mmCIF file of C-alpha atoms in Angstrom:
data_model
loop_
_atom_site.group_PDB
_atom_site.id
_atom_site.type_symbol
_atom_site.label_atom_id
_atom_site.label_comp_id
_atom_site.label_asym_id
_atom_site.label_seq_id
_atom_site.Cartn_x
_atom_site.Cartn_y
_atom_site.Cartn_z
ATOM 1 C CA MET E 1 0.004 0.002 0.002
ATOM 2 C CA LEU E 2 1.361 3.401 -1.056
ATOM 3 C CA PHE E 3 0.047 6.880 -0.299
ATOM 4 C CA ARG E 4 -0.916 7.330 -3.926
ATOM 5 C CA ASP E 5 -3.225 4.312 -3.702
ATOM 6 C CA ILE E 6 -5.424 6.134 -1.151
ATOM 7 C CA PRO E 7 -7.889 8.668 -2.614
ATOM 8 C CA GLY E 8 -7.681 12.219 -1.228
ATOM 9 C CA LEU E 9 -6.683 13.001 2.387
ATOM 10 C CA GLU E 10 -3.680 14.957 1.139
ATOM 11 C CA ASN E 11 -3.187 16.915 4.367
ATOM 12 C CA ILE E 12 -2.872 13.749 6.412
ATOM 13 C CA LYS E 13 -0.429 12.228 3.941
ATOM 14 C CA ALA E 14 1.688 15.390 3.969
ATOM 15 C CA THR E 15 1.813 15.410 7.788
ATOM 16 C CA LEU E 16 2.929 11.769 7.911
ATOM 17 C CA ARG E 17 5.584 12.221 5.190
ATOM 18 C CA ARG E 18 6.951 15.298 6.918
ATOM 19 C CA SER E 19 7.310 13.474 10.241
ATOM 20 C CA VAL E 20 9.440 10.804 8.524
ATOM 21 C CA ARG E 21 11.604 13.289 6.612
ATOM 22 C CA ASN E 22 12.222 15.366 9.753
ATOM 23 C CA SER E 23 12.778 12.260 11.930
ATOM 24 C CA HIS E 24 10.052 13.400 14.291
ATOM 25 C CA LEU E 25 8.368 10.064 14.740
ATOM 26 C CA ALA E 26 6.460 9.559 17.966
ATOM 27 C CA HIS E 27 7.033 6.029 19.268
ATOM 28 C CA ALA E 28 3.259 5.484 19.632
ATOM 29 C CA GLN E 29 0.693 6.900 17.218
ATOM 30 C CA LEU E 30 -3.080 6.535 17.287
ATOM 31 C CA PHE E 31 -4.768 6.546 13.878
ATOM 32 C CA ASP E 32 -8.266 7.697 14.816
ATOM 33 C CA TYR E 33 -10.649 7.278 11.881
ATOM 34 C CA PRO E 34 -14.375 6.850 11.152
ATOM 35 C CA THR E 35 -15.851 3.412 10.463
ATOM 36 C CA GLY E 36 -14.970 2.251 6.957
ATOM 37 C CA GLY E 37 -12.372 5.015 6.604
ATOM 38 C CA ALA E 38 -8.696 5.089 5.655
ATOM 39 C CA GLY E 39 -7.098 4.353 9.038
ATOM 40 C CA LEU E 40 -5.768 0.904 8.168
ATOM 41 C CA ALA E 41 -4.790 1.817 4.621
ATOM 42 C CA MET E 42 -3.009 4.983 5.823
ATOM 43 C CA ALA E 43 -1.075 3.039 8.481
ATOM 44 C CA LEU E 44 0.083 0.527 5.845
ATOM 45 C CA ALA E 45 1.198 3.306 3.471
ATOM 46 C CA PHE E 46 2.942 5.122 6.349
ATOM 47 C CA SER E 47 4.798 1.945 7.371
ATOM 48 C CA THR E 48 5.867 1.342 3.786
ATOM 49 C CA TYR E 49 7.160 4.909 3.540
ATOM 50 C CA ILE E 50 9.121 4.673 6.831
ATOM 51 C CA ASN E 51 11.271 1.706 5.817
ATOM 52 C CA CYS E 52 11.461 2.392 2.058
ATOM 53 C CA GLU E 53 15.055 2.367 0.799
ATOM 54 C CA ASN E 54 14.483 4.941 -1.952
ATOM 55 C CA ARG E 55 11.578 7.106 -0.793
ATOM 56 C CA ASN E 56 11.008 10.547 -2.281
ATOM 57 C CA GLU E 57 9.164 13.556 -0.902
ATOM 58 C CA GLU E 58 5.785 12.305 -2.101
ATOM 59 C CA ASP E 59 5.787 8.535 -1.577
ATOM 60 C CA ALA E 60 7.685 5.285 -1.152
ATOM 61 C CA CYS E 61 9.355 4.007 -4.304
ATOM 62 C CA GLY E 62 7.233 0.851 -4.443
ATOM 63 C CA THR E 63 10.087 -1.181 -6.026
ATOM 64 C CA CYS E 64 12.867 -1.617 -3.459
ATOM 65 C CA ALA E 65 13.238 -4.827 -1.420
ATOM 66 C CA SER E 66 11.460 -3.299 1.558
ATOM 67 C CA CYS E 67 8.513 -2.065 -0.517
ATOM 68 C CA ALA E 68 8.224 -5.409 -2.271
ATOM 69 C CA LYS E 69 7.943 -7.195 1.053
ATOM 70 C CA MET E 70 5.526 -4.625 2.432
ATOM 71 C CA SER E 71 3.320 -5.031 -0.646
ATOM 72 C CA LYS E 72 2.883 -8.695 0.376
ATOM 73 C CA LEU E 73 2.785 -7.850 4.129
ATOM 74 C CA ILE E 74 5.759 -10.158 4.784
ATOM 75 C CA HIS E 75 8.382 -7.604 5.922
ATOM 76 C CA PRO E 76 10.317 -9.134 8.881
ATOM 77 C CA ASP E 77 10.256 -5.828 10.812
ATOM 78 C CA PHE E 78 6.523 -5.298 10.405
ATOM 79 C CA HIS E 79 4.233 -7.040 12.934
ATOM 80 C CA PHE E 80 0.510 -7.218 13.508
ATOM 81 C CA ILE E 81 -1.888 -7.669 16.395
ATOM 82 C CA PHE E 82 -5.585 -7.847 15.593
ATOM 83 C CA PRO E 83 -8.785 -9.318 17.082
ATOM 84 C CA ILE E 84 -9.300 -13.053 16.721
ATOM 85 C CA ALA E 85 -12.045 -15.513 17.638
ATOM 86 C CA THR E 86 -12.584 -19.265 17.661
ATOM 87 C CA SER E 87 -12.580 -20.239 14.025
ATOM 88 C CA LYS E 88 -13.328 -23.277 11.894
ATOM 89 C CA LYS E 89 -10.477 -22.288 9.570
ATOM 90 C CA VAL E 90 -7.643 -21.771 12.066
ATOM 91 C CA ASP E 91 -6.645 -23.536 15.270
ATOM 92 C CA GLY E 92 -4.768 -20.878 17.185
ATOM 93 C CA LYS E 93 -5.045 -18.389 20.037
ATOM 94 C CA THR E 94 -2.856 -15.535 18.747
ATOM 95 C CA SER E 95 -2.738 -13.264 15.733
ATOM 96 C CA GLU E 96 0.302 -15.119 14.436
ATOM 97 C CA ALA E 97 -1.771 -18.213 13.707
ATOM 98 C CA PHE E 98 -4.161 -16.130 11.624
ATOM 99 C CA LEU E 99 -1.529 -14.242 9.611
ATOM 100 C CA PRO E 100 -2.092 -15.995 6.257
ATOM 101 C CA LEU E 101 -5.817 -15.175 6.422
ATOM 102 C CA TRP E 102 -5.053 -11.655 7.626
ATOM 103 C CA ARG E 103 -2.734 -10.989 4.686
ATOM 104 C CA SER E 104 -5.275 -12.197 2.133
ATOM 105 C CA PHE E 105 -7.959 -10.133 3.885
ATOM 106 C CA LEU E 106 -5.970 -6.875 3.676
ATOM 107 C CA LEU E 107 -4.515 -7.448 0.242
ATOM 108 C CA GLU E 108 -8.019 -7.916 -1.153
ATOM 109 C CA ASN E 109 -9.179 -4.590 0.269
ATOM 110 C CA PRO E 110 -7.641 -2.391 3.037
ATOM 111 C CA TYR E 111 -10.927 -0.601 3.788
ATOM 112 C CA ARG E 112 -12.394 -3.190 6.133
ATOM 113 C CA VAL E 113 -14.448 -3.344 9.318
ATOM 114 C CA LEU E 114 -14.390 -5.894 12.154
ATOM 115 C CA PRO E 115 -17.483 -7.880 11.032
ATOM 116 C CA ASP E 116 -15.801 -8.375 7.623
ATOM 117 C CA TRP E 117 -12.739 -9.860 9.331
ATOM 118 C CA LEU E 118 -14.737 -12.158 11.618
ATOM 119 C CA ASP E 119 -16.719 -13.381 8.607
ATOM 120 C CA HIS E 120 -13.447 -13.931 6.667
ATOM 121 C CA ILE E 121 -12.075 -16.274 9.359
ATOM 122 C CA GLY E 122 -15.357 -18.138 9.804
ATOM 123 C CA ALA E 123 -16.003 -16.970 13.332
ATOM 124 C CA ASP E 124 -19.775 -17.317 12.903
ATOM 125 C CA ASN E 125 -21.414 -14.971 15.433
ATOM 126 C CA LYS E 126 -18.523 -14.941 17.895
ATOM 127 C CA GLN E 127 -17.002 -11.656 19.109
ATOM 128 C CA GLY E 128 -13.406 -10.821 18.339
ATOM 129 C CA ASN E 129 -10.919 -10.011 21.076
ATOM 130 C CA ILE E 130 -7.272 -9.272 21.774
ATOM 131 C CA SER E 131 -6.229 -11.412 24.713
ATOM 132 C CA VAL E 132 -3.955 -10.376 27.547
ATOM 133 C CA GLU E 133 -1.559 -13.185 26.585
ATOM 134 C CA GLU E 134 -1.237 -11.654 23.123
ATOM 135 C CA ALA E 135 -0.577 -8.192 24.588
ATOM 136 C CA ARG E 136 2.071 -9.611 26.914
ATOM 137 C CA GLY E 137 3.734 -11.379 24.007
ATOM 138 C CA ILE E 138 4.515 -8.082 22.263
ATOM 139 C CA LEU E 139 7.899 -7.703 23.955
ATOM 140 C CA ARG E 140 8.936 -11.154 22.730
ATOM 141 C CA LYS E 141 8.124 -10.081 19.167
ATOM 142 C CA LEU E 142 10.028 -6.813 19.454
ATOM 143 C CA SER E 143 12.950 -7.822 21.693
ATOM 144 C CA VAL E 144 15.465 -8.165 18.844
ATOM 145 C CA LYS E 145 16.853 -5.421 16.623
ATOM 146 C CA ALA E 146 15.343 -4.614 13.264
ATOM 147 C CA TYR E 147 16.390 -7.140 10.611
ATOM 148 C CA GLU E 148 16.329 -4.917 7.533
ATOM 149 C CA GLY E 149 14.563 -1.610 8.149
ATOM 150 C CA GLU E 150 15.455 1.308 10.362
ATOM 151 C CA TYR E 151 12.429 0.661 12.608
ATOM 152 C CA LYS E 152 10.482 -2.273 13.921
ATOM 153 C CA ILE E 153 6.777 -1.467 13.529
ATOM 154 C CA LEU E 154 3.876 -3.038 15.393
ATOM 155 C CA LEU E 155 0.406 -2.327 14.007
ATOM 156 C CA ILE E 156 -2.437 -2.940 16.461
ATOM 157 C CA TRP E 157 -5.817 -2.972 14.769
ATOM 158 C CA LYS E 158 -8.944 -2.364 16.889
ATOM 159 C CA PRO E 159 -7.214 -1.816 20.279
ATOM 160 C CA ASP E 160 -10.542 -0.376 21.429
ATOM 161 C CA ILE E 161 -11.967 -3.897 21.960
ATOM 162 C CA MET E 162 -9.260 -4.917 24.439
ATOM 163 C CA ASN E 163 -10.392 -5.673 27.988
ATOM 164 C CA ALA E 164 -8.827 -3.953 31.005
ATOM 165 C CA ALA E 165 -6.083 -6.571 31.471
ATOM 166 C CA SER E 166 -4.998 -6.402 27.808
ATOM 167 C CA SER E 167 -5.135 -2.593 27.819
ATOM 168 C CA ASN E 168 -2.932 -2.403 30.913
ATOM 169 C CA ALA E 169 -0.413 -4.795 29.355
ATOM 170 C CA ILE E 170 -0.238 -2.584 26.246
ATOM 171 C CA LEU E 171 0.037 0.521 28.421
ATOM 172 C CA LYS E 172 3.091 -0.815 30.236
ATOM 173 C CA ILE E 173 4.868 -1.411 26.909
ATOM 174 C CA LEU E 174 3.970 2.057 25.620
ATOM 175 C CA GLU E 175 5.495 3.559 28.794
ATOM 176 C CA GLU E 176 8.802 1.748 28.217
ATOM 177 C CA PRO E 177 9.079 1.099 24.464
ATOM 178 C CA PRO E 178 12.013 -0.816 22.968
ATOM 179 C CA GLU E 179 14.518 1.277 21.011
ATOM 180 C CA LYS E 180 13.735 2.046 17.356
ATOM 181 C CA THR E 181 10.226 0.651 17.678
ATOM 182 C CA LEU E 182 7.006 2.253 16.506
ATOM 183 C CA PHE E 183 3.515 1.371 17.686
ATOM 184 C CA LEU E 184 0.616 2.216 15.348
ATOM 185 C CA LEU E 185 -2.782 1.870 17.044
ATOM 186 C CA ILE E 186 -5.598 1.820 14.477
ATOM 187 C CA SER E 187 -9.030 2.544 15.930
ATOM 188 C CA ASP E 188 -12.465 3.527 14.637
ATOM 189 C CA GLN E 189 -13.798 3.705 18.207
ATOM 190 C CA SER E 190 -11.123 5.574 20.084
ATOM 191 C CA ASP E 191 -13.611 6.691 22.731
ATOM 192 C CA LYS E 192 -13.437 3.126 24.109
ATOM 193 C CA LEU E 193 -9.684 3.280 24.681
ATOM 194 C CA LEU E 194 -8.255 3.914 28.142
ATOM 195 C CA THR E 195 -7.460 7.591 28.531
ATOM 196 C CA THR E 196 -4.020 6.603 29.780
ATOM 197 C CA ILE E 197 -3.342 4.885 26.445
ATOM 198 C CA ILE E 198 -4.589 7.876 24.477
ATOM 199 C CA SER E 199 -2.400 10.214 26.500
ATOM 200 C CA ARG E 200 0.707 8.202 25.572
ATOM 201 C CA THR E 201 0.095 8.358 21.838
ATOM 202 C CA GLN E 202 0.312 11.020 19.190
ATOM 203 C CA ARG E 203 -3.197 11.215 17.734
ATOM 204 C CA ILE E 204 -3.627 11.325 13.963
ATOM 205 C CA THR E 205 -7.270 12.170 13.189
ATOM 206 C CA ILE E 206 -8.254 10.887 9.749
ATOM 207 C CA PRO E 207 -11.495 12.347 8.380
ATOM 208 C CA ALA E 208 -14.103 10.400 6.435
ATOM 209 C CA PHE E 209 -13.819 10.254 2.663
ATOM 210 C CA THR E 210 -15.748 12.857 0.700
ATOM 211 C CA ASP E 211 -18.329 11.834 -1.899
ATOM 212 C CA SER E 212 -15.939 12.987 -4.610
ATOM 213 C CA GLU E 213 -13.094 10.797 -3.263
ATOM 214 C CA ILE E 214 -15.323 7.741 -3.066
ATOM 215 C CA LYS E 215 -16.643 8.337 -6.596
ATOM 216 C CA THR E 216 -13.113 8.687 -7.958
ATOM 217 C CA TYR E 217 -11.928 5.497 -6.251
ATOM 218 C CA LEU E 218 -14.956 3.484 -7.409
ATOM 219 C CA LYS E 219 -14.599 4.652 -11.006
ATOM 220 C CA GLN E 220 -10.896 3.720 -10.929
ATOM 221 C CA ASN E 221 -12.070 0.259 -9.892
ATOM 222 C CA ASP E 222 -14.431 -0.078 -12.874
ATOM 223 C CA ALA E 223 -17.733 1.081 -11.317
ATOM 224 C CA ILE E 224 -19.999 2.841 -13.796
ATOM 225 C CA ASP E 225 -20.774 6.525 -13.239
ATOM 226 C CA ALA E 226 -24.415 6.066 -12.183
ATOM 227 C CA MET E 227 -23.519 3.344 -9.689
ATOM 228 C CA ALA E 228 -20.575 5.367 -8.298
ATOM 229 C CA ASN E 229 -22.795 8.430 -7.800
ATOM 230 C CA GLN E 230 -25.513 6.556 -5.947
ATOM 231 C CA VAL E 231 -23.086 4.528 -3.822
ATOM 232 C CA ALA E 232 -21.155 7.656 -2.787
ATOM 233 C CA PHE E 233 -24.399 9.110 -1.432
ATOM 234 C CA LEU E 234 -25.495 5.883 0.298
ATOM 235 C CA SER E 235 -22.122 5.161 1.926
ATOM 236 C CA ASP E 236 -21.805 8.605 3.490
ATOM 237 C CA GLY E 237 -17.986 8.580 3.587
ATOM 238 C CA ASN E 238 -17.683 4.899 4.487
ATOM 239 C CA MET E 239 -15.429 3.255 1.877
ATOM 240 C CA ALA E 240 -16.004 -0.225 3.274
ATOM 241 C CA GLU E 241 -19.736 0.229 2.804
ATOM 242 C CA ALA E 242 -19.242 1.738 -0.672
ATOM 243 C CA LEU E 243 -17.254 -1.256 -1.893
ATOM 244 C CA LYS E 244 -19.808 -3.630 -0.426
ATOM 245 C CA LEU E 245 -22.636 -1.805 -2.180
ATOM 246 C CA VAL E 246 -20.893 -1.974 -5.532
ATOM 247 C CA GLN E 247 -20.567 -5.751 -5.144
ATOM 248 C CA GLU E 248 -24.282 -6.053 -4.395
ATOM 249 C CA GLU E 249 -25.352 -5.227 -7.927
ATOM 250 C CA GLN E 250 -28.987 -6.082 -7.281
ATOM 251 C CA ASP E 251 -29.222 -3.955 -4.174
ATOM 252 C CA ASP E 252 -31.156 -0.941 -5.435
ATOM 253 C CA ARG E 253 -32.074 0.688 -2.125
ATOM 254 C CA SER E 254 -33.597 3.700 -3.825
ATOM 255 C CA ALA E 255 -36.165 1.578 -5.679
ATOM 256 C CA TRP E 256 -36.848 -0.493 -2.579
ATOM 257 C CA PHE E 257 -37.476 2.563 -0.429
ATOM 258 C CA ALA E 258 -39.792 4.158 -3.007
ATOM 259 C CA ASP E 259 -41.790 0.921 -3.339
ATOM 260 C CA TRP E 260 -42.076 0.627 0.441
ATOM 261 C CA MET E 261 -43.247 4.219 0.924
ATOM 262 C CA ARG E 262 -45.782 4.040 -1.900
ATOM 263 C CA SER E 263 -47.253 0.836 -0.493
ATOM 264 C CA SER E 264 -47.392 2.402 2.960
ATOM 265 C CA TYR E 265 -49.059 5.531 1.584
ATOM 266 C CA LYS E 266 -51.700 3.418 -0.208
ATOM 267 C CA PHE E 267 -52.025 1.200 2.832
ATOM 268 C CA ASP E 268 -51.593 -1.784 0.520
ATOM 269 C CA VAL E 269 -51.410 -4.433 3.238
ATOM 270 C CA ALA E 270 -51.045 -7.354 0.802
ATOM 271 C CA HIS E 271 -47.968 -5.778 -0.781
ATOM 272 C CA LEU E 272 -46.529 -4.784 2.586
ATOM 273 C CA VAL E 273 -46.791 -8.425 3.688
ATOM 274 C CA LYS E 274 -44.967 -9.449 0.531
ATOM 275 C CA LEU E 275 -42.212 -6.905 1.185
ATOM 276 C CA SER E 276 -41.947 -8.265 4.739
ATOM 277 C CA ASP E 277 -41.485 -11.787 3.422
ATOM 278 C CA ASN E 278 -38.687 -10.569 1.129
ATOM 279 C CA TYR E 279 -37.120 -8.633 4.005
ATOM 280 C CA ASP E 280 -37.130 -11.763 6.172
ATOM 281 C CA VAL E 281 -34.785 -13.709 3.867
ATOM 282 C CA MET E 282 -32.170 -10.952 3.580
ATOM 283 C CA SER E 283 -28.933 -11.053 5.560
ATOM 284 C CA LYS E 284 -28.940 -9.081 8.777
ATOM 285 C CA GLU E 285 -26.435 -6.573 7.378
ATOM 286 C CA LYS E 286 -28.669 -5.933 4.352
ATOM 287 C CA GLN E 287 -31.700 -5.544 6.627
ATOM 288 C CA LYS E 288 -29.841 -2.951 8.718
ATOM 289 C CA GLY E 289 -28.553 -1.274 5.566
ATOM 290 C CA LEU E 290 -32.074 -0.713 4.254
ATOM 291 C CA LEU E 291 -33.156 0.834 7.574
ATOM 292 C CA GLU E 292 -30.078 3.064 7.580
ATOM 293 C CA TYR E 293 -30.985 4.222 4.071
ATOM 294 C CA ALA E 294 -34.544 4.961 5.225
ATOM 295 C CA LEU E 295 -33.203 7.053 8.110
ATOM 296 C CA ARG E 296 -31.000 8.989 5.705
ATOM 297 C CA LEU E 297 -33.904 9.758 3.400
ATOM 298 C CA PHE E 298 -36.153 10.775 6.304
ATOM 299 C CA ARG E 299 -33.430 13.108 7.475
ATOM 300 C CA ASP E 300 -33.241 14.657 4.018
ATOM 301 C CA MET E 301 -37.005 15.131 4.047
ATOM 302 C CA LEU E 302 -36.719 17.027 7.341
ATOM 303 C CA VAL E 303 -34.077 19.272 5.838
ATOM 304 C CA TRP E 304 -36.197 19.868 2.714
ATOM 305 C CA SER E 305 -39.365 20.575 4.710
ATOM 306 C CA HIS E 306 -37.462 23.302 6.613
ATOM 307 C CA GLY E 307 -36.593 25.078 3.368
ATOM 308 C CA ALA E 308 -32.901 24.178 3.506
ATOM 309 C CA GLY E 309 -32.779 22.149 0.291
ATOM 310 C CA GLU E 310 -29.402 23.650 -0.614
ATOM 311 C CA LEU E 311 -27.871 21.587 2.197
ATOM 312 C CA LEU E 312 -28.925 18.275 0.653
ATOM 313 C CA ARG E 313 -26.282 16.123 -1.023
ATOM 314 C CA VAL E 314 -28.556 13.545 -2.634
ATOM 315 C CA PRO E 315 -28.415 12.449 -6.294
ATOM 316 C CA GLN E 316 -31.088 13.940 -8.542
ATOM 317 C CA GLU E 317 -33.289 10.807 -8.539
ATOM 318 C CA GLU E 318 -33.430 10.751 -4.720
ATOM 319 C CA LEU E 319 -33.879 14.523 -4.579
ATOM 320 C CA THR E 320 -37.018 14.348 -6.766
ATOM 321 C CA PHE E 321 -38.448 11.641 -4.533
ATOM 322 C CA VAL E 322 -37.639 13.642 -1.390
ATOM 323 C CA GLN E 323 -39.345 16.708 -2.816
ATOM 324 C CA ASN E 324 -42.513 14.840 -3.765
ATOM 325 C CA PHE E 325 -42.670 12.650 -0.700
ATOM 326 C CA SER E 326 -42.237 15.556 1.711
ATOM 327 C CA LYS E 327 -45.660 16.828 0.639
ATOM 328 C CA THR E 328 -47.338 13.759 2.121
ATOM 329 C CA VAL E 329 -45.968 13.992 5.683
ATOM 330 C CA ASN E 330 -45.641 16.830 8.170
ATOM 331 C CA PHE E 331 -42.743 17.575 10.442
ATOM 332 C CA GLU E 332 -44.184 15.777 13.458
ATOM 333 C CA SER E 333 -44.924 12.643 11.423
ATOM 334 C CA LEU E 334 -41.372 12.554 10.040
ATOM 335 C CA GLU E 335 -39.971 12.684 13.577
ATOM 336 C CA ARG E 336 -42.231 9.818 14.590
ATOM 337 C CA MET E 337 -41.217 7.802 11.513
ATOM 338 C CA ILE E 338 -37.555 8.252 12.401
ATOM 339 C CA GLY E 339 -38.255 7.065 15.949
ATOM 340 C CA GLU E 340 -40.033 3.970 14.638
ATOM 341 C CA VAL E 341 -37.192 3.084 12.253
ATOM 342 C CA ASN E 342 -34.649 3.480 15.056
ATOM 343 C CA THR E 343 -36.698 1.106 17.185
ATOM 344 C CA ALA E 344 -36.896 -1.394 14.341
ATOM 345 C CA TYR E 345 -33.116 -1.198 13.886
ATOM 346 C CA TYR E 346 -32.678 -1.905 17.618
ATOM 347 C CA HIS E 347 -34.872 -5.008 17.373
ATOM 348 C CA ILE E 348 -33.092 -6.309 14.223
ATOM 349 C CA GLU E 349 -29.750 -6.026 16.006
ATOM 350 C CA ARG E 350 -31.172 -8.140 18.847
ATOM 351 C CA ASN E 351 -32.370 -10.884 16.537
ATOM 352 C CA VAL E 352 -36.123 -10.270 16.667
ATOM 353 C CA ARG E 353 -37.813 -11.977 13.683
ATOM 354 C CA ALA E 354 -37.204 -9.595 10.802
ATOM 355 C CA LYS E 355 -40.566 -10.207 9.130
ATOM 356 C CA MET E 356 -42.438 -9.232 12.268
ATOM 357 C CA VAL E 357 -40.270 -6.143 12.810
ATOM 358 C CA PHE E 358 -40.671 -4.864 9.256
ATOM 359 C CA LEU E 359 -44.401 -5.519 8.971
ATOM 360 C CA ASP E 360 -45.043 -3.794 12.303
ATOM 361 C CA LEU E 361 -42.900 -0.874 11.159
ATOM 362 C CA SER E 362 -44.728 -0.649 7.825
ATOM 363 C CA LEU E 363 -48.216 -0.667 9.351
ATOM 364 C CA THR E 364 -47.164 1.967 11.913
ATOM 365 C CA VAL E 365 -45.520 4.246 9.319
ATOM 366 C CA ALA E 366 -48.601 3.963 7.109
ATOM 367 C CA GLN E 367 -50.644 5.780 9.761
ATOM 368 C CA PHE E 368 -48.467 8.909 9.604
ATOM 369 C CA PHE E 369 -49.292 9.940 6.050
ATOM 370 C CA GLN E 370 -51.488 12.873 5.137
ATOM 371 C CA ARG E 371 -53.858 11.393 2.541
ATOM 372 C CA ARG E 372 -56.078 13.538 0.350
#
């Protein structure tokens, strides 16, 4: 991964490059980024730049021995710790046992979230964790001098899910780091980290991708213009979600939402039951994604109904629907709809039967329309 492979975020890249050129590298850095953002990709590009043998002012060379090994994530001075769980694919209790799967996971796409990783290793519905034994084993990994590069680098992904014992073990190492060793903590939920850990790191805040950056990246990866435009709106700066949406070619959320609202407006119970049956057989992530899209459109309707249409960032097709649909509901009804969708989302997360949740939501929402 090189800096040029990451769309946008030029200010962050410039800051990281400057710290390397000026040899002002904090021994522990926290890459704080939004879900589905560039935290992991940026840390990989930064690590490649640090140990590159022929780096220039803009990027690593991408061709030296160090860059070649980093491109395959097999550099001997680059180490990982990441959440693991009991898996059908791997029999092991540390990150090291999962490294082959981890490398394939990252090389396929560096914009990933924890559920993607747990699904990749076949963890079923188990929760990932970083054990205290793994945290205590860090010193063993980093006790020797760097083999080839100037620095040994340890990348810790999702330190925010560590329990108190693991966090304290990491904290002790951060207080007394080995010489020429860098710790990169990559977190999309930094508010869950111990404040004592945060205070011992240099924080690098990475913003979400803009719509333009997501569109550019998707088009470079062969997405058609119409799909890239719609996905950029739906993903709301989340590159992991954007890439997932592009893969789901049949997932036209805009058409689904319009069909649902029209059926609710007409109080077409037979069709609402049919929609509920279809909703029931979707994956949980797709069910949640449809509700998230509904919340986004309801929010846009609130903005439009307040006369602030210039603030909307929706594609033209969605904008036309928002404008027309806003005439059928008042402000109070929209607020109540949003509350009902949030409640439905809560129940879906807690494994309530999806068909029951969606049908109840549909029949409730249908009562909020102003019919002529």
